[in-house]
XYZ file of C-alpha atoms in Angstrom:
429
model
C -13.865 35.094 -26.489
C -10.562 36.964 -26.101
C -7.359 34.798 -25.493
C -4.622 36.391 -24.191
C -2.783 33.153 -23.027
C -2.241 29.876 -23.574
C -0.565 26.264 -22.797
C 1.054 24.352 -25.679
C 3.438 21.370 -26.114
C 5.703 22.047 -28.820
C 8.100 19.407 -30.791
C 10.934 19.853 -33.204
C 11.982 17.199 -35.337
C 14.421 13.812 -34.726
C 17.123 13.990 -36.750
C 17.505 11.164 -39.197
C 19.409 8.062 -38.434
C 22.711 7.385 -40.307
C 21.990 4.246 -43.016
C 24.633 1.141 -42.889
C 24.925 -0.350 -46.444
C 28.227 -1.717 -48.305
C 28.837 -0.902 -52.281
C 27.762 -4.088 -54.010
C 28.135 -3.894 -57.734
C 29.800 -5.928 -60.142
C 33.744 -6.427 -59.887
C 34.048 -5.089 -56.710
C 32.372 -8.220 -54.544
C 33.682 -6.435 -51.242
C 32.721 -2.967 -51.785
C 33.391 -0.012 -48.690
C 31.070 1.252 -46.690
C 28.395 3.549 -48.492
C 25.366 4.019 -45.596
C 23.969 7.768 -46.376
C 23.906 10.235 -43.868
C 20.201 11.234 -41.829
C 18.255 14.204 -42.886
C 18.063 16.936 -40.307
C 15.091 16.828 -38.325
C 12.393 20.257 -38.501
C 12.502 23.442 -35.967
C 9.806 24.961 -34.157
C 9.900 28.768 -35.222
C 7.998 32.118 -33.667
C 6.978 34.342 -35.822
C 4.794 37.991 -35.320
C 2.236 38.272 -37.913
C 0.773 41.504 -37.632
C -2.884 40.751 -38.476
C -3.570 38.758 -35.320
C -4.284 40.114 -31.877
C -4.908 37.522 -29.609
C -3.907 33.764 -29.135
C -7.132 31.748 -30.382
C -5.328 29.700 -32.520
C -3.865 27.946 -29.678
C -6.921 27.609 -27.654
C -8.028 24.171 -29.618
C -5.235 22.604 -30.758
C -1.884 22.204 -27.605
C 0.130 19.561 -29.764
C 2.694 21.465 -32.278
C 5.100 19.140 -34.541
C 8.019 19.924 -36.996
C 8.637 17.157 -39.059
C 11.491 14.660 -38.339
C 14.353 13.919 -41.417
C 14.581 11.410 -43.058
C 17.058 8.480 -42.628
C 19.871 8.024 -45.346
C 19.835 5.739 -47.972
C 22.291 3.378 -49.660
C 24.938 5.101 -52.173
C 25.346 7.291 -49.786
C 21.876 9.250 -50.288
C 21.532 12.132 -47.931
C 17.735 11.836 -45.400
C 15.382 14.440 -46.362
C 15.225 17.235 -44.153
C 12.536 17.600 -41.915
C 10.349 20.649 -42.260
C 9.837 23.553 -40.085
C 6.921 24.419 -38.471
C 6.080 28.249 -38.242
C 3.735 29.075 -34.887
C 2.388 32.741 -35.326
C 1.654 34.961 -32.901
C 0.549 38.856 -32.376
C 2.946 40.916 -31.516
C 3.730 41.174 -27.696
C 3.372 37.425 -26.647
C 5.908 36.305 -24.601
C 6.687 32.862 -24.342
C 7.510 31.037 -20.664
C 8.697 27.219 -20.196
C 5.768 26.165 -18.472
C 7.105 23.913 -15.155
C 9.907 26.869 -14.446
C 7.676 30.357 -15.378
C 11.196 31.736 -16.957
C 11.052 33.967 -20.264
C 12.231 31.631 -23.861
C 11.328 34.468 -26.095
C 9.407 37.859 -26.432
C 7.894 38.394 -29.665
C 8.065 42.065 -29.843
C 10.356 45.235 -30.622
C 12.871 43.844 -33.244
C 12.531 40.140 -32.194
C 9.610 38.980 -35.349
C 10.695 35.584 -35.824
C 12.760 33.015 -33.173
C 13.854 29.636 -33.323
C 12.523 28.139 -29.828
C 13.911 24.329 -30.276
C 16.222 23.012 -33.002
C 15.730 19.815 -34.706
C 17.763 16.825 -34.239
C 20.899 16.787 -36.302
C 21.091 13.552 -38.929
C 23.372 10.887 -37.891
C 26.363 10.175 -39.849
C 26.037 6.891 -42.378
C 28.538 4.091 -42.107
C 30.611 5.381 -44.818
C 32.054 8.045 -41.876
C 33.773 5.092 -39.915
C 35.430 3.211 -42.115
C 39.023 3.237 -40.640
C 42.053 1.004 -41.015
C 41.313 -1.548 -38.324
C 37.637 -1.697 -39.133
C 37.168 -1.262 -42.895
C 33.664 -2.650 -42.416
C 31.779 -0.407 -40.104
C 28.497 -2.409 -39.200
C 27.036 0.765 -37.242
C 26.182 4.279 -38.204
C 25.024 7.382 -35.984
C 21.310 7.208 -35.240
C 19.800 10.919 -35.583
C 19.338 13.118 -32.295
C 16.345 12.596 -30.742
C 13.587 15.379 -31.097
C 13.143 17.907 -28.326
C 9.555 18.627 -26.093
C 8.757 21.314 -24.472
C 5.307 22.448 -22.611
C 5.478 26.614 -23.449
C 3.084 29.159 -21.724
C 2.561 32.197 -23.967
C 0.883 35.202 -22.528
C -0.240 37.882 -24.543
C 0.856 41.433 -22.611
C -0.277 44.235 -25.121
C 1.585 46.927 -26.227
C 1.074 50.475 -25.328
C 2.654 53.921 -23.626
C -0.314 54.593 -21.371
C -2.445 52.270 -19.581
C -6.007 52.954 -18.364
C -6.684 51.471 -15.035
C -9.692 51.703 -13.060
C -12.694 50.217 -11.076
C -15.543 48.722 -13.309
C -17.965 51.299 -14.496
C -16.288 54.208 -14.433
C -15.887 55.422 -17.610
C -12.560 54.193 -19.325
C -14.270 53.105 -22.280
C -16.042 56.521 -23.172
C -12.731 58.100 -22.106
C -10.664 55.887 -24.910
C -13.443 56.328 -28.033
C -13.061 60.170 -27.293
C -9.226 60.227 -27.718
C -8.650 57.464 -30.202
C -9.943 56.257 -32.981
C -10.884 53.141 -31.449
C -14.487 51.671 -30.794
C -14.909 49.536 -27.739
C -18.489 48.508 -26.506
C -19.678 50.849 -24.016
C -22.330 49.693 -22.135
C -23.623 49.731 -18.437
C -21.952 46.501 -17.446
C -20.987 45.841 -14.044
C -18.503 42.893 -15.420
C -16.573 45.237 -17.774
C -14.563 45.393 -20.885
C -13.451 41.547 -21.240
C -10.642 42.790 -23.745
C -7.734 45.337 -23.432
C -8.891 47.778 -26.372
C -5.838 49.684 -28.111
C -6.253 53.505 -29.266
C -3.688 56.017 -30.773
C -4.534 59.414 -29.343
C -2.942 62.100 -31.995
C -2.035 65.478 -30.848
C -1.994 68.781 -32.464
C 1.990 69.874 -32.287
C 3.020 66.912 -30.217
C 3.966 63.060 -31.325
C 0.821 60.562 -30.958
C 0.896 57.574 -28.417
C -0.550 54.674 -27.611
C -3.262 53.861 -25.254
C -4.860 50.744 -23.874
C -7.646 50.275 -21.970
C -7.265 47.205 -19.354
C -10.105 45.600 -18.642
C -11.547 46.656 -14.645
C -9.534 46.115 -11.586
C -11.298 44.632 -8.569
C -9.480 44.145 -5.045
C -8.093 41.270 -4.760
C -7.344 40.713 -8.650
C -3.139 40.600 -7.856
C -4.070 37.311 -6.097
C -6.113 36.416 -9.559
C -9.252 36.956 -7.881
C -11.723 37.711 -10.776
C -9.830 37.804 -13.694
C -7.502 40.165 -12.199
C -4.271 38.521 -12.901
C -5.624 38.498 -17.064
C -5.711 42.062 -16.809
C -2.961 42.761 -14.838
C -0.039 41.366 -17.095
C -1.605 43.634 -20.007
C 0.379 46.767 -18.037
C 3.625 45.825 -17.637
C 4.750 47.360 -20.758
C 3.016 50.489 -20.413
C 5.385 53.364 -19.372
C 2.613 55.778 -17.610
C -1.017 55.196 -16.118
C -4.082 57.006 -16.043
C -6.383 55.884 -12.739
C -9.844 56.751 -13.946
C -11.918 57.132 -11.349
C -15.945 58.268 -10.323
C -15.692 61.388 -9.186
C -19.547 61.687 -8.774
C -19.655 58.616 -6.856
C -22.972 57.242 -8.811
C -22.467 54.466 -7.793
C -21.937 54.878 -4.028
C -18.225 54.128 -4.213
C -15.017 56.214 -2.377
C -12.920 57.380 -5.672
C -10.160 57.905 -2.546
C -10.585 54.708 -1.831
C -10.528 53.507 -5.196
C -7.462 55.026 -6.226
C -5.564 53.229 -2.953
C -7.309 49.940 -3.778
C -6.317 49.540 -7.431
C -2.594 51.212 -6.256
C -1.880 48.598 -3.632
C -3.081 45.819 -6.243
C -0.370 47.018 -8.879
C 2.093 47.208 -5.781
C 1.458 43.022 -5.060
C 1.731 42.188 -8.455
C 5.058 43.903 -9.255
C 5.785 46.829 -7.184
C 8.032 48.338 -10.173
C 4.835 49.076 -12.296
C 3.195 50.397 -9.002
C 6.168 53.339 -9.157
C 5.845 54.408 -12.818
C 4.859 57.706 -13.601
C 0.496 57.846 -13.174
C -1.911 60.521 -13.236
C -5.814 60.579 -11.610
C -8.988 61.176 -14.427
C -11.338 62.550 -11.920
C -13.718 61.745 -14.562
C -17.878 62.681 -14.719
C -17.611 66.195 -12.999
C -20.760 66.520 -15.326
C -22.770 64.715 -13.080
C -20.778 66.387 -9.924
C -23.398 68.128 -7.456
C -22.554 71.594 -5.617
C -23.931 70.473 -2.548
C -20.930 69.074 -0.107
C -17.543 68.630 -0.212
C -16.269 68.809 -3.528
C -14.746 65.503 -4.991
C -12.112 66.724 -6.919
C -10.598 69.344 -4.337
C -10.454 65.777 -2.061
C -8.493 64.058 -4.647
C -6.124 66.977 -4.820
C -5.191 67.393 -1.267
C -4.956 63.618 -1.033
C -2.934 62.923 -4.192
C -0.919 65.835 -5.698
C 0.932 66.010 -2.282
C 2.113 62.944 -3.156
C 3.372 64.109 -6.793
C 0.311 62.861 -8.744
C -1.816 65.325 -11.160
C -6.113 65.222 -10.440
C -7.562 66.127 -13.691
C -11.277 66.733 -13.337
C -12.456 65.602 -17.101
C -16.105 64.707 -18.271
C -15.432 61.595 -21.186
C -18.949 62.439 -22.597
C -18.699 65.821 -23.173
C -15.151 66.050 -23.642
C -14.143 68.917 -20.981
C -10.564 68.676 -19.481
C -9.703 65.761 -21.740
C -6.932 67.969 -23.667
C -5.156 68.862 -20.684
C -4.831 65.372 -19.552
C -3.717 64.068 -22.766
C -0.968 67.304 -22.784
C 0.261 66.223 -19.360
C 0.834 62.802 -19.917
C 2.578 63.397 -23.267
C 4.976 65.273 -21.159
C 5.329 62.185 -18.525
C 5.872 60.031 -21.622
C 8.962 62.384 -22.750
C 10.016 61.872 -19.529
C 10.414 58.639 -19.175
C 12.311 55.839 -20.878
C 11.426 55.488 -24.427
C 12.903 52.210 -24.838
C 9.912 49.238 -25.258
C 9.584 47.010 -22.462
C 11.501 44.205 -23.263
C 10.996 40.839 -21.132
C 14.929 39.171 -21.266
C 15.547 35.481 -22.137
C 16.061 33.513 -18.943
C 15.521 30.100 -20.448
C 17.668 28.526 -22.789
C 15.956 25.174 -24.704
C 19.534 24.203 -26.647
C 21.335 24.481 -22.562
C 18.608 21.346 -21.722
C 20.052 19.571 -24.558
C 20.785 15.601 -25.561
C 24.556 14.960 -25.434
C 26.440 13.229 -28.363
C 24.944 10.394 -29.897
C 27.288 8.309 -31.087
C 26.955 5.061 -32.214
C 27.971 1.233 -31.475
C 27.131 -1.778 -32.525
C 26.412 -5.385 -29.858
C 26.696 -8.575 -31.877
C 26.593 -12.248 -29.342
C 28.494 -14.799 -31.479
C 27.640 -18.478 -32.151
C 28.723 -19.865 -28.928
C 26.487 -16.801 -26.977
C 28.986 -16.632 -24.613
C 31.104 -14.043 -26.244
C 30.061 -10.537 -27.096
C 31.482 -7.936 -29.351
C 31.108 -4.221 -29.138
C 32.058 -1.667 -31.754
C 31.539 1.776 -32.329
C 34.049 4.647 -33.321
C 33.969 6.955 -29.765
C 34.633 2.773 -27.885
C 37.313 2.637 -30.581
C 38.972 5.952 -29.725
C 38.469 5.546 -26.303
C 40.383 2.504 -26.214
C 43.076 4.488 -27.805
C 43.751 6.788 -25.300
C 42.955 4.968 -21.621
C 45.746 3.117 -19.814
C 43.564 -0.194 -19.113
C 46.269 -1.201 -17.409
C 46.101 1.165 -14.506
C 43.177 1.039 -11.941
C 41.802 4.648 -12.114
C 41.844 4.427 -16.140
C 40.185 0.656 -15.901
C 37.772 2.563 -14.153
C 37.337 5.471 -16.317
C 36.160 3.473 -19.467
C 33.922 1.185 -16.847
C 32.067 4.802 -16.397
C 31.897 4.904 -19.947
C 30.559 2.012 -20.956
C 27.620 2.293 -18.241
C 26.711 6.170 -18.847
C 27.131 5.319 -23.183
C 23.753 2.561 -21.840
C 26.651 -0.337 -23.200
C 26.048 -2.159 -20.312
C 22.187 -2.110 -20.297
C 22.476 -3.094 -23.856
C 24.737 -6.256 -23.115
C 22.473 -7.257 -20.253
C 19.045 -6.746 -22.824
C 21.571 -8.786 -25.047
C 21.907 -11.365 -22.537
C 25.148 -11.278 -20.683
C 25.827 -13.290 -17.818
C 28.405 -13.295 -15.334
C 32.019 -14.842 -16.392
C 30.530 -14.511 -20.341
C 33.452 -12.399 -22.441
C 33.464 -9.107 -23.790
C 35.621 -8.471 -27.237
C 36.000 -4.934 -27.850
C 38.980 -3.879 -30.502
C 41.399 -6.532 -29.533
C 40.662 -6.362 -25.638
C 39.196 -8.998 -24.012
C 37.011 -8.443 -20.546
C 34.965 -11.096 -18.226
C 31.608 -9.957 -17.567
C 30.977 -9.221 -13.859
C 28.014 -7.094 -12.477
């Protein structure tokens, strides 16, 4: 089974936590601080690997990990770092944040390997906040935390020309005649299942690249069928070929046909609808004298309208060349710059703020509670308590820091006292 997309949850590491430990050796009973710092915790990293076209790796496994540090040790022993853990993907997979649908990455052109979320960084030991009013730091800097994200990655090949068409009518003969590639051609009502990539080379002229997408039906823009599969596999191609019957053996309107699959590409993004496309009147072998002549329709109905009919036969070969001639020449006119999908969505922007650390200790009488922690100690240093708007100022900081939810799980009641650096506060809710 082909998988072009997917739905994964991917994790990067937590960052170690900081270690609290004091120097005890002999003839220095009241060594400093000496808490190691925590290792930093693993990223999850994109990388193209050129030997894989489609995403069934993902398809049984939707839980990715990096590893998270270490924590640090006494002696100030640096955590282990966490390792990274390397996703790869074929080139052309572009990866969404699932809830929002906005772009993280594009794994083609020059981007072959992308960081998508950063480990935590490893919190800072004890040994970082020793200072002269607090020479013995019980606390040190737990690690960030790790982040999550649920990615969507959607495989959208890469080619210059895209074959579009009804089921049936002949894009897979047309594609082993020009390339070198070998798609199943069969009778099959249900089509291709799998965009098939060629390189058609031309005498005097540079080569391109040409996928087949799988059959359009109406109503595939609204994902009826597998439509909207097969539709996201053209948005990087620069020109399209409609292929259509132009025998009609199988009772359909290749008029109609050519509208149909046109007004599909205009409700699913009406910017690949106006790129440069040209109309394979394709099995003229099988065309009939008697009656109106198929092709002559398509002309009158299309080239007004600034698109080339080429009447072509894919088995025998006839009219194939000038096709392949005239849509070299669309290709030179157009952009040559790869379709690039930009980032929209930026993982580090949904980030966890400073985590800084702070100790709550209840002493004997469990009336009285102390709280230290260097950003409470520096804090203290620079707010006029004494004034009502700065009183309130650090009162916001001590409930968005989660102090006060950590004094209440301590067990603060009203009236109880709060000792913080010299200060002294009643408890009131």
């Amino acid at each position: 089974m082909f998988a072009d997309r997917a739905k994964i949850i991917i994790r990067s590491g937590k960052g170690g936590d900081g270690h609290v430990s004091f120097r005890r050796e002999l003839y220095v009973p009241n060594g400093g601080p000496d808490g190691g710092d925590g290792g930093r915790g693993g990223d999850v990293i994109f990388e193209v690997d050129e030997g894989l076209n489609t995403l069934n790796e993902f398809r049984h496994k939707r839980k990715f990990s990096a590893q998270n540090g270490e924590e640090g040790g006494k002696k100030r022993c640096h955590g282990k770092d966490g390792k990274d853990i390397v996703l790869k993907v074929p080139e052309g997979t572009v990866i969404y944040e699932a809830e929002s649908g906005k772009v993280i990455a594009d794994m083609s052109g020059e981007n072959r390997r992308q960081i998508i979320l950063k480990g935590g960084r490893g919190g800072n030991g004890n040994m970082h906040y020793a200072t002269a009013t607090m020479q013995v730091p019980k606390y040190a800097q737990p690690g960030q935390p790790a982040q999550e994200l649920e990615v969507r990655l959607e495989l959208k090949v890469i080619a210059d020309v895209g074959l579009v068409g009804y089921p049936n009518v002949g894009k897979s003969t047309f594609l082993s005649r020009v390339t070198n590639a070998q798609p199943k051609i069969a009778n099959y009502h249900f089509t291709t299942l799998t965009p098939n990539l060629g390189v058609v080379d031309l005498d005097g002229a540079d080569g391109f690249v040409i996928a087949d997408i799988p059959g359009l039906i109406e109503g595939a823009s609204e994902g009826v069928g597998l439509g909207h599969q097969f539709l996201r596999h053209i948005e990087r191609t620069r020109v399209m070929i409609h292929i259509v019957d132009a025998a009609s053996t199988e009772g359909r309107d290749p008029v109609d046909d050519i509208y149909k699959i046109n007004a599909e590409l205009e409700a699913y993004n009406p910017e690949i609808a106006s790129r440069p496309q040209v109309i394979a009147a394709n099995k003229i072998d099988v065309i009939y004298p008697e009656g109106e002549d198929p092709v002559q329709r398509l002309r009158d109905e299309f080239e007004p309208k600034g698109i080339k009919v080429f009447p072509i036969s894919a088995v025998t070969g006839k009219g194939v060349k000038e096709l392949l001639y005239d849509v070299k020449a669309l290709l030179d006119q157009t952009e040559k710059e790869p379709i690039i999908f930009e980032q929209e969505f930026f993982p580090e922007d949904v980030l966890i703020g400073e985590n800084l650390p702070y100790t709550v200790e209840v002493e004997e009488d469990s009336h009285t509670f102390i709280v230290e922690g260097p950003k409470i100690e520096k804090m203290l240093g620079y707010t006029n308590l004494d004034s009502e708007k700065g009183f309130a100022f650090f009162q916001r900081f001590l409930k968005d820091g989660g102090i006060l939810e950590d004094l209440e799980k301590a067990g603060i009641q009203e009236g109880d006292t709060v000792r913080m650096y010299g200060f002294e506060f009643d408890y009131y809710k």
